[in-house]
Amino acid sequence: MGYDPSNPMKDRITDVGPRNYEEFLPPIIKRNFGKWLYHEILEPGVLVHVSETGEKVYTVRVGGCRLMSVQHIREICDIADKHCDGHVRWTTRNNVEFMVDDEAKLKPLMEDLEKRKFAGGSNKFPRGGTGAGLTNIVHTQGWIHCHTPAIDASGVVKCVMDELYDDFQNMRFPAQVRISLACCLNMCGAVHCSDIAILGIHRKPPMVDHENLGNMCEIPLAVAACPTGAIKPATVDGKKSVAVNNERCMFCGNCFTMCPSMPLADEEGSGVAILVGGKLSNRIKPPMFSKVVVPFLPNEPPRWPQTVLAIKKILYTYMEDARKYERLGNWAERIGWERFFEKTGLPFTAHLIDDYRFAYTTWRTSTQFKF
Amino acid sequence: MAKRKTPMLDELEKGRWPSFVSDIKQEAEAREKTKVDLQTPREACDDLLGLMELSYEDKVGHWKHGGIVGVFGYGGGVIGRYCDQPEQFPGIRDFHTMRVNQPSSYFYTTEYLRQVCELWERRGSGLTNMHGSTGDIILLGTTTPQLEEVFWELTHNLKQDLGGSGSNLRTPNCCIGKARCEYACYDTQHLCHSLTMEYQDELHRPAFPYKFKFKFDGCPNGCVASIARADMSVIGTWRDDIRIDQEAVGAYVGGEFKPNAGAHSGRDWGPFDIEKEVIDLCPTHCMAWDGNKLKINNKECIRCMHCIDTMPRALRIGKDTGASILFGAKAPILEGAQMSTLTIPFMKVEEPYDEIKELIEKVWDWWAEEGRNRERLGELMQRQGFGKFLEVCGLKADPRMIHEPRSNPYIFWKEEDVAGGWERDIKEFRKKHQK
Ligand code: HEM
Ligand code: HEM
Ligand code: HEM
Ligand code: HEM
Ligand code: SF4
Ligand code: SF4
Ligand code: SF4
Ligand code: SF4
């Protein structure tokens, strides 16, 4: 008995929701739920949580590439079966965590994880992502699966993580550093509030497929989609379509999201913008938005060298200069943005000055500045 | 052997970070050899690599715009995708994503994961995202006829539903909470699961002006980033005193316990200096250390978590716990980026969560009525004003809700609040004031 296409509503089950997480908790977690007293980071990628019952759970965190095959998930299951009584979890940044209830089980687990490599030579389960270091890059679909991207996601992430690999396995930053990537301004992820954000942007206005637009799009929706009011209805060669005022377009791509007849991705026009200084914890200072510090770098598959270089410059300048516990954004604010650009060596251009609506609040209305 | 030449992608097999290219290749190879009765094209993974290689050459993507597919009875949960070179890559001609609602905070048994793998190997591409940024298990790539089949097996055999997409409640998500964190101020997993179950209809059948997201953080550290990524952000906190274990404070000062649980141990920051690292960094300067005893003026504490994060064995959250509730985070499209705004400074979070549900439903009623097409809650709050939002929620204005009072004097008053009302006669005015 299975799905019967001739009678689709027969025996249909709906609204059962997710599986109840309680079915999946490891016994030691269940026993100590809500009773945790404190935790410690034993070494990069290894945590211990101590309960008021005296029990301890050891966690080994390893990098995951988020896009993963069922072969890979099965290998994770094999490891979890062998060392963790069949339990495993993922984190909010797409790392994988293996938990054991006894210190003696820790070493065999770590050794097992360490020796596993892909055919091409990369590590399958790099340990790290804890404390004041670098953790996984929250990212999006890119050219693997989405129609609106300005850049790839998985490839850029791989390039950046290869270069910064040592810091995934180390804890030598002043505070934790969160890098995120979104391949277009829809920002399916954490890009706006990250220490360093890689964002795909366009630089050419949409092409309008006048021939088909009237049939494929609801024109008022396309008009309403534009944040700058650059689109108006128009009749072209007797067909209902739209006209784009190129002077007013800032290439956000929202009209394409609403209307397939307005594509704008381009080999030379599209590429990377880098934002820095966002955070979302409330520790010491309130959450902050990330700010654009590199307006454009070209797409350079497969290794994106300029993007990687810019990120390294920012990250290692911060590492050298910031105080303990200071997040990247708080450091930049303390030293002043003029110093941030000087120290990182990033060029400052007019593109970085806000000109959208209440932009005025981001200009400097004081005589306090550094030479 | 991979079917197609992919010189650029092959470069991404090098380096130490796990390579998604190697992984997709391993799946492609497994599909080539497997005895499983595959219901989708055997060469799907090869073709996907081929299409990616083409995108790397062209520096633009190769997916057609949009795609409306789904399962009967639901208005979302599936993202339709069609490749724009179907002749060249027939294995991914249609390659739809299915969102599967994950269990709260991503704990799994291998038994469950193996069931998902078995199903997705047979009826999909064998590729996934663990996980989407909203939280779902993302099953990446299958054909249109398989959608109902996968849904049937998910619901009948795995007792497992789809997640959300479209103008509806999206899949809620939470931090690990009480399962493995001593900072959790309420049971994030339970609240997340309960509200997901309560609002299944709103999740599966789009009835809102636009998307709506819940996220649940156990404390202000924000490990699920609710303040930035959810229209409604529930963030744990407490309203009594931070619990201090003076002996343990001494152990930090004496160097016995590592500050911040050892988070900075990769570098020599010198011996722990409680004055410099805690007292002086407290944003409200409400702490004092006399060389012996740590004092906190809790009335002035804003519960930023810094001192607790730095000395987790000595300082604990209070016992009178609950949550702050904030609304309206969204991206710049259309009216500019927003983080969530503090609306309920403190609410007890207790089963069966009636108070929180009442609040949600008031907000939804207002937004469903007043929200324009594709207007996020945060934008409606801006358009009609925070004052109106408070009125809808039945709340009184409170200085905790603002950074600072307004600086412009463009103040609206209601007619009934002004003595004499607004109906005035110019003739009466002229009696006293000549033209
Ligand atoms: C075909 C186009 C798109 C694809 C393939 C796509 C893909 C995804 C995926 C897979 C997720 C994770 C979902 C989950 O975990 O349940 C996601 C989340 C998200 N998407 Fe998209 N998306 C698309 C279009 C859009 C558009 C048009 C917008 C906004 C206008 C958008 C904004 C977001 C946001 C804000 C999130 C959630 C981030 C979070 O929860 O932190 N996406 N998208
Ligand atoms: C007992 C203490 C804590 C526990 C158990 C905890 C747990 C976690 C876990 C498991 C993750 C996912 C991590 C990953 O995959 O790399 C995470 C992410 C995160 N944590 Fe924590 N955390 C703790 C303390 C903190 C502190 C002190 C802060 C900030 C000062 C913080 C802020 C964050 C942020 C911003 C994320 C990323 C969320 C995202 O964007 O996905 N956490 N936390
Ligand atoms: C400092 C700058 C920015 C901050 C702080 C910021 C903040 C945010 C936040 C908090 C979200 C909510 C994510 C969610 O719904 O889960 C978001 C989403 C989004 N952001 Fe940004 N953002 C910034 C810059 C931008 C820029 C420059 C663009 C495009 C021009 C952009 C486009 C978007 C879009 C399209 C979404 C998702 C749309 C939606 O579903 O509301 N953001 N952003
Ligand atoms: C923080 C707020 C303000 C400060 C510190 C401030 C300060 C001053 C100072 C120092 C002067 C010069 C006085 C003098 O000639 O001896 C002045 C003049 C003046 N202020 Fe303000 N002021 C403030 C707000 C305002 C506001 C809100 C308004 C009107 C809405 C205003 C209207 C004026 C006018 C009309 C003058 C005379 C200007 C002139 O002679 O050209 N001020 N203010
Ligand atoms: S960020 Fe943009 S391009 Fe990337 S997956 Fe989301 S909608 Fe698609
Ligand atoms: S790309 Fe953005 S700014 Fe340009 S016309 Fe389209 S919606 Fe308007
Ligand atoms: S948000 Fe707070 S309670 Fe939740 S996992 Fe992070 S630190 Fe723990
Ligand atoms: S939680 Fe923050 S505000 Fe409160 S005492 Fe500690 S450091 Fe100060």
Short mmCIF file of C-alpha atoms in Angstrom, two decimals, chain A residues 15-369:
data_model
loop_
_atom_site.label_atom_id
_atom_site.label_comp_id
_atom_site.label_asym_id
_atom_site.label_seq_id
_atom_site.Cartn_x
_atom_site.Cartn_y
_atom_site.Cartn_z
CA ASP A 15 -0.29 18.28 10.12
CA VAL A 16 1.70 15.78 12.16
CA GLY A 17 4.57 18.26 12.52
CA PRO A 18 8.16 17.40 13.34
CA ARG A 19 9.14 14.32 15.34
CA ASN A 20 9.17 15.01 19.06
CA TYR A 21 12.73 15.87 20.05
CA GLU A 22 12.30 13.91 23.29
CA GLU A 23 12.49 10.67 21.31
CA PHE A 24 15.96 11.62 20.16
CA LEU A 25 17.72 12.91 23.29
CA PRO A 26 20.66 10.79 24.47
CA PRO A 27 19.89 9.22 27.88
CA ILE A 28 22.48 11.35 29.70
CA ILE A 29 20.89 14.50 28.28
CA LYS A 30 17.44 13.35 29.32
CA ARG A 31 18.61 12.55 32.85
CA ASN A 32 20.23 15.95 33.32
CA PHE A 33 17.81 18.11 31.34
CA GLY A 34 17.75 21.58 32.92
CA LYS A 35 20.21 20.53 35.64
CA TRP A 36 23.46 21.71 34.09
CA LEU A 37 25.78 23.58 36.44
CA TYR A 38 28.69 24.69 34.29
CA HIS A 39 30.73 23.84 31.21
CA GLU A 40 34.33 23.94 30.10
CA ILE A 41 36.10 23.92 26.75
CA LEU A 42 38.72 21.22 27.20
CA GLU A 43 40.45 21.89 23.91
CA PRO A 44 39.34 23.26 20.55
CA GLY A 45 36.22 21.36 19.54
CA VAL A 46 35.77 19.55 22.85
CA LEU A 47 33.31 20.61 25.56
CA VAL A 48 32.32 19.11 28.86
CA HIS A 49 29.07 19.95 30.63
CA VAL A 50 28.77 19.11 34.32
CA SER A 51 25.39 18.51 35.90
CA GLU A 52 24.28 19.06 39.47
CA THR A 53 23.85 15.25 39.60
CA GLY A 54 27.62 15.01 39.05
CA GLU A 55 27.22 13.48 35.61
CA LYS A 56 29.31 14.79 32.75
CA VAL A 57 28.66 14.85 29.04
CA TYR A 58 31.56 15.33 26.62
CA THR A 59 30.87 16.90 23.25
CA VAL A 60 33.09 16.75 20.19
CA ARG A 61 32.20 19.38 17.60
CA VAL A 62 33.28 18.87 13.99
CA GLY A 63 32.84 20.99 10.88
CA GLY A 64 30.12 20.02 8.47
CA CYS A 65 29.83 21.30 4.93
CA ARG A 66 26.05 21.57 5.24
CA LEU A 67 25.54 20.37 1.70
CA MET A 68 25.96 16.65 2.36
CA SER A 69 25.16 13.36 0.73
CA VAL A 70 23.31 10.45 2.28
CA GLN A 71 26.60 8.53 2.06
CA HIS A 72 28.13 11.11 4.36
CA ILE A 73 25.17 11.13 6.76
CA ARG A 74 25.42 7.35 6.94
CA GLU A 75 29.08 7.65 7.86
CA ILE A 76 28.09 10.06 10.62
CA CYS A 77 25.57 7.45 11.76
CA ASP A 78 28.26 4.73 11.74
CA ILE A 79 30.44 6.89 14.00
CA ALA A 80 27.52 7.70 16.29
CA ASP A 81 26.61 4.01 16.50
CA LYS A 82 30.15 3.03 17.31
CA HIS A 83 30.90 5.67 19.94
CA CYS A 84 27.71 7.43 21.02
CA ASP A 85 25.02 4.74 21.34
CA GLY A 86 23.38 5.95 18.15
CA HIS A 87 22.94 9.63 19.03
CA VAL A 88 24.20 12.73 17.25
CA ARG A 89 23.15 16.34 16.73
CA TRP A 90 23.75 19.35 14.49
CA THR A 91 24.31 22.95 15.63
CA THR A 92 22.74 26.24 14.58
CA ARG A 93 25.84 26.82 12.43
CA ASN A 94 25.66 23.42 10.76
CA ASN A 95 28.46 21.78 12.68
CA VAL A 96 28.00 18.20 13.90
CA GLU A 97 28.26 17.25 17.58
CA PHE A 98 29.02 13.80 18.92
CA MET A 99 28.39 13.29 22.64
CA VAL A 100 29.75 10.65 25.00
CA ASP A 101 28.97 10.10 28.67
CA ASP A 102 32.44 8.99 29.78
CA GLU A 103 35.86 10.59 29.38
CA ALA A 104 37.31 7.22 28.40
CA LYS A 105 35.18 7.21 25.26
CA LEU A 106 36.47 10.60 24.17
CA LYS A 107 39.87 9.69 22.80
CA PRO A 108 38.78 6.77 20.61
CA LEU A 109 36.04 8.98 19.18
CA MET A 110 38.44 11.82 18.40
CA GLU A 111 40.96 9.48 16.82
CA ASP A 112 38.30 7.89 14.70
CA LEU A 113 37.05 11.27 13.48
CA GLU A 114 40.51 12.54 12.75
CA LYS A 115 41.59 9.76 10.41
CA ARG A 116 38.60 10.00 8.06
CA LYS A 117 39.31 11.76 4.77
CA PHE A 118 37.57 12.21 1.43
CA ALA A 119 39.10 10.69 -1.69
CA GLY A 120 40.39 14.15 -2.72
CA GLY A 121 42.28 14.44 0.58
CA SER A 122 40.14 16.90 2.57
CA ASN A 123 39.19 16.07 6.15
CA LYS A 124 35.72 14.71 6.65
CA PHE A 125 35.38 15.72 10.29
CA PRO A 126 37.69 18.57 11.35
CA ARG A 127 37.41 19.15 15.10
CA GLY A 128 36.94 22.73 16.28
CA GLY A 129 34.48 25.59 16.12
CA THR A 130 34.49 26.40 19.86
CA GLY A 131 35.41 29.40 21.97
CA ALA A 132 37.16 32.51 20.70
CA GLY A 133 37.94 31.06 17.31
CA LEU A 134 36.31 30.69 13.98
CA THR A 135 33.30 28.44 13.52
CA ASN A 136 31.39 27.28 10.48
CA ILE A 137 30.17 29.72 7.83
CA VAL A 138 26.39 29.94 7.71
CA HIS A 139 25.59 29.98 4.01
CA THR A 140 22.99 29.56 1.31
CA GLN A 141 22.25 27.79 -2.01
CA GLY A 142 24.31 29.64 -4.61
CA TRP A 143 24.66 28.20 -8.07
CA ILE A 144 23.82 24.73 -6.70
CA HIS A 145 20.13 25.44 -6.48
CA CYS A 146 18.87 29.02 -6.62
CA HIS A 147 17.90 31.32 -9.50
CA THR A 148 18.73 34.71 -7.96
CA PRO A 149 22.38 34.36 -6.82
CA ALA A 150 25.12 36.85 -7.67
CA ILE A 151 27.82 34.49 -6.37
CA ASP A 152 28.22 30.83 -5.49
CA ALA A 153 27.84 29.76 -1.86
CA SER A 154 29.42 26.33 -1.26
CA GLY A 155 32.54 27.13 -3.34
CA VAL A 156 33.29 30.47 -1.68
CA VAL A 157 32.80 28.94 1.76
CA LYS A 158 35.20 26.12 0.95
CA CYS A 159 37.87 28.61 -0.22
CA VAL A 160 37.57 30.77 2.88
CA MET A 161 37.53 27.82 5.29
CA ASP A 162 40.58 26.23 3.64
CA GLU A 163 42.52 29.46 4.18
CA LEU A 164 41.30 29.99 7.74
CA TYR A 165 41.33 26.32 8.67
CA ASP A 166 43.85 26.72 11.48
CA ASP A 167 41.54 29.16 13.22
CA PHE A 168 38.66 26.71 13.13
CA GLN A 169 40.94 24.53 15.24
CA ASN A 170 42.28 27.30 17.45
CA MET A 171 40.98 29.84 19.99
CA ARG A 172 43.32 32.79 19.63
CA PHE A 173 40.91 35.57 18.64
CA PRO A 174 39.80 38.29 21.09
CA ALA A 175 36.23 36.94 20.85
CA GLN A 176 34.30 34.50 18.70
CA VAL A 177 34.19 35.37 15.00
CA ARG A 178 31.09 34.55 12.94
CA ILE A 179 31.43 34.60 9.17
CA SER A 180 28.30 34.23 7.04
CA LEU A 181 27.55 34.22 3.35
CA ALA A 182 24.46 35.00 1.29
CA CYS A 183 24.56 34.72 -2.47
CA CYS A 184 22.05 37.54 -3.00
CA LEU A 185 20.36 40.33 -1.10
CA ASN A 186 17.54 38.03 -0.01
CA MET A 187 20.10 36.94 2.55
CA CYS A 188 18.74 33.53 3.46
CA GLY A 189 20.80 33.44 6.64
CA ALA A 190 22.78 35.52 9.09
CA VAL A 191 24.60 37.94 6.82
CA HIS A 192 23.30 41.18 8.31
CA CYS A 193 24.41 40.45 11.80
CA SER A 194 27.77 38.73 11.42
CA ASP A 195 31.31 39.76 12.32
CA ILE A 196 32.22 39.25 8.67
CA ALA A 197 29.66 38.78 5.92
CA ILE A 198 30.14 37.82 2.30
CA LEU A 199 27.25 39.04 0.18
CA GLY A 200 26.51 38.52 -3.52
CA ILE A 201 25.55 41.75 -5.29
CA HIS A 202 24.79 42.86 -8.83
CA ARG A 203 25.93 46.03 -10.62
CA LYS A 204 23.80 46.07 -13.74
CA PRO A 205 20.09 46.91 -13.99
CA PRO A 206 17.74 44.13 -15.06
CA MET A 207 17.28 43.26 -18.72
CA VAL A 208 13.62 43.47 -19.62
CA ASP A 209 12.16 40.72 -21.77
CA HIS A 210 9.42 42.92 -23.26
CA GLU A 211 8.27 40.11 -25.54
CA ASN A 212 7.12 37.92 -22.63
CA LEU A 213 6.85 40.11 -19.57
CA GLY A 214 3.13 40.79 -19.92
CA ASN A 215 2.42 37.06 -19.91
CA MET A 216 4.82 35.99 -17.20
CA CYS A 217 4.53 38.72 -14.57
CA GLU A 218 1.94 40.62 -12.62
CA ILE A 219 3.13 44.09 -13.56
CA PRO A 220 1.87 45.90 -10.41
CA LEU A 221 3.81 43.41 -8.26
CA ALA A 222 7.00 44.10 -10.18
CA VAL A 223 6.44 47.85 -9.84
CA ALA A 224 5.75 47.55 -6.11
CA ALA A 225 8.84 45.35 -5.64
CA CYS A 226 11.25 48.19 -6.28
CA PRO A 227 12.62 49.92 -3.15
CA THR A 228 13.69 53.00 -5.12
CA GLY A 229 10.65 53.34 -7.38
CA ALA A 230 12.73 52.76 -10.50
CA ILE A 231 10.09 50.70 -12.32
CA LYS A 232 6.99 51.95 -14.11
CA PRO A 233 4.48 50.26 -16.39
CA ALA A 234 5.13 50.86 -20.09
CA THR A 235 3.92 49.70 -23.46
CA VAL A 236 6.74 48.55 -25.74
CA ASP A 237 6.04 47.57 -29.36
CA GLY A 238 2.37 47.31 -28.51
CA LYS A 239 3.01 44.91 -25.61
CA LYS A 240 2.36 45.59 -21.95
CA SER A 241 5.68 45.67 -20.13
CA VAL A 242 7.73 47.83 -17.76
CA ALA A 243 10.44 50.45 -18.08
CA VAL A 244 13.36 50.63 -15.67
CA ASN A 245 14.95 53.97 -14.86
CA ASN A 246 18.57 52.81 -14.82
CA GLU A 247 19.70 55.91 -12.91
CA ARG A 248 17.54 54.95 -9.95
CA CYS A 249 18.22 51.22 -9.94
CA MET A 250 20.67 49.91 -7.29
CA PHE A 251 20.57 46.35 -8.63
CA CYS A 252 18.89 44.69 -5.64
CA GLY A 253 17.18 42.09 -7.84
CA ASN A 254 13.88 42.23 -6.00
CA CYS A 255 12.00 42.84 -9.24
CA PHE A 256 13.47 39.62 -10.65
CA THR A 257 12.30 37.77 -7.56
CA MET A 258 8.79 38.90 -8.45
CA CYS A 259 9.09 38.75 -12.24
CA PRO A 260 11.06 36.16 -14.25
CA SER A 261 11.29 38.52 -17.24
CA MET A 262 13.75 40.85 -15.49
CA PRO A 263 17.01 38.85 -15.04
CA LEU A 264 20.08 40.80 -13.94
CA ALA A 265 22.92 38.37 -13.08
CA ASP A 266 26.02 39.04 -15.16
CA GLU A 267 29.49 37.60 -15.61
CA GLU A 268 31.24 40.91 -14.96
CA GLY A 269 28.51 42.84 -13.20
CA SER A 270 27.87 40.43 -10.34
CA GLY A 271 30.25 39.67 -7.49
CA VAL A 272 31.09 39.95 -3.82
CA ALA A 273 30.51 42.71 -1.25
CA ILE A 274 32.00 42.35 2.23
CA LEU A 275 30.26 43.58 5.38
CA VAL A 276 31.73 43.59 8.89
CA GLY A 277 30.93 44.37 12.49
CA GLY A 278 27.55 42.77 13.07
CA LYS A 279 26.67 40.66 16.09
CA LEU A 280 23.55 39.35 17.70
CA SER A 281 24.43 38.46 21.25
CA ASN A 282 23.67 41.05 23.92
CA ARG A 283 27.00 40.49 25.66
CA ILE A 284 28.44 43.82 26.88
CA LYS A 285 27.11 45.79 23.85
CA PRO A 286 23.72 45.39 22.12
CA PRO A 287 23.29 43.52 18.82
CA MET A 288 24.55 45.37 15.75
CA PHE A 289 24.08 45.33 11.99
CA SER A 290 27.02 44.55 9.73
CA LYS A 291 28.35 47.43 7.62
CA VAL A 292 29.65 47.38 4.06
CA VAL A 293 33.45 47.86 3.91
CA VAL A 294 34.23 46.36 0.50
CA PRO A 295 31.68 47.41 -2.14
CA PHE A 296 32.74 44.95 -4.83
CA LEU A 297 35.10 42.14 -5.69
CA PRO A 298 34.71 40.05 -8.85
CA ASN A 299 33.60 36.44 -8.99
CA GLU A 300 36.78 34.40 -9.42
CA PRO A 301 35.88 30.73 -9.47
CA PRO A 302 37.03 28.31 -8.37
CA ARG A 303 39.14 29.93 -5.60
CA TRP A 304 37.96 33.57 -5.21
CA PRO A 305 41.48 34.79 -4.23
CA GLN A 306 40.63 38.51 -3.79
CA THR A 307 37.68 37.74 -1.53
CA VAL A 308 39.77 35.39 0.59
CA LEU A 309 42.55 37.96 0.84
CA ALA A 310 40.24 40.77 1.95
CA ILE A 311 38.76 38.56 4.66
CA LYS A 312 42.19 37.55 5.90
CA LYS A 313 43.27 41.20 6.07
CA ILE A 314 40.25 42.16 8.15
CA LEU A 315 40.41 39.14 10.40
CA TYR A 316 44.10 39.25 11.21
CA THR A 317 44.17 43.01 11.74
CA TYR A 318 41.34 42.57 14.21
CA MET A 319 43.17 39.70 15.89
CA GLU A 320 46.30 41.79 16.39
CA ASP A 321 44.59 44.97 17.50
CA ALA A 322 41.42 44.23 19.47
CA ARG A 323 41.10 43.78 23.21
CA LYS A 324 40.05 40.58 24.94
CA TYR A 325 36.26 39.97 24.67
CA GLU A 326 35.93 42.70 22.02
CA ARG A 327 33.86 41.65 19.00
CA LEU A 328 35.00 42.88 15.61
CA GLY A 329 32.28 45.52 15.41
CA ASN A 330 32.99 46.86 18.86
CA TRP A 331 36.68 47.10 18.03
CA ALA A 332 35.97 49.04 14.81
CA GLU A 333 33.66 51.39 16.69
CA ARG A 334 36.17 51.99 19.46
CA ILE A 335 39.09 52.81 17.19
CA GLY A 336 36.84 54.67 14.72
CA TRP A 337 36.02 53.64 11.18
CA GLU A 338 38.74 55.91 9.79
CA ARG A 339 41.28 53.84 11.75
CA PHE A 340 39.63 50.59 10.67
CA PHE A 341 40.22 51.47 7.02
CA GLU A 342 43.75 52.63 7.72
CA LYS A 343 44.73 49.54 9.67
CA THR A 344 43.15 47.01 7.34
CA GLY A 345 44.41 48.85 4.25
CA LEU A 346 40.98 48.61 2.63
CA PRO A 347 40.23 51.51 0.28
CA PHE A 348 37.35 53.78 1.28
CA THR A 349 35.10 54.87 -1.60
CA ALA A 350 31.88 56.83 -1.97
CA HIS A 351 30.03 53.52 -2.46
CA LEU A 352 30.38 52.96 1.27
CA ILE A 353 28.49 56.15 2.21
CA ASP A 354 24.83 55.41 2.80
CA ASP A 355 22.38 57.12 0.45
CA TYR A 356 19.16 55.23 1.14
CA ARG A 357 16.37 57.12 2.93
CA PHE A 358 17.48 57.98 6.49
CA ALA A 359 21.10 57.71 5.41
CA TYR A 360 21.83 60.98 7.22
CA THR A 361 22.04 59.16 10.58
CA THR A 362 25.15 57.34 9.35
CA TRP A 363 27.04 60.53 8.41
CA ARG A 364 29.35 62.18 10.94
CA THR A 365 27.59 65.10 12.51
CA SER A 366 30.40 66.04 14.83
CA THR A 367 33.94 67.37 14.71
CA GLN A 368 35.23 64.34 16.58
CA PHE A 369 37.48 62.38 14.25
#
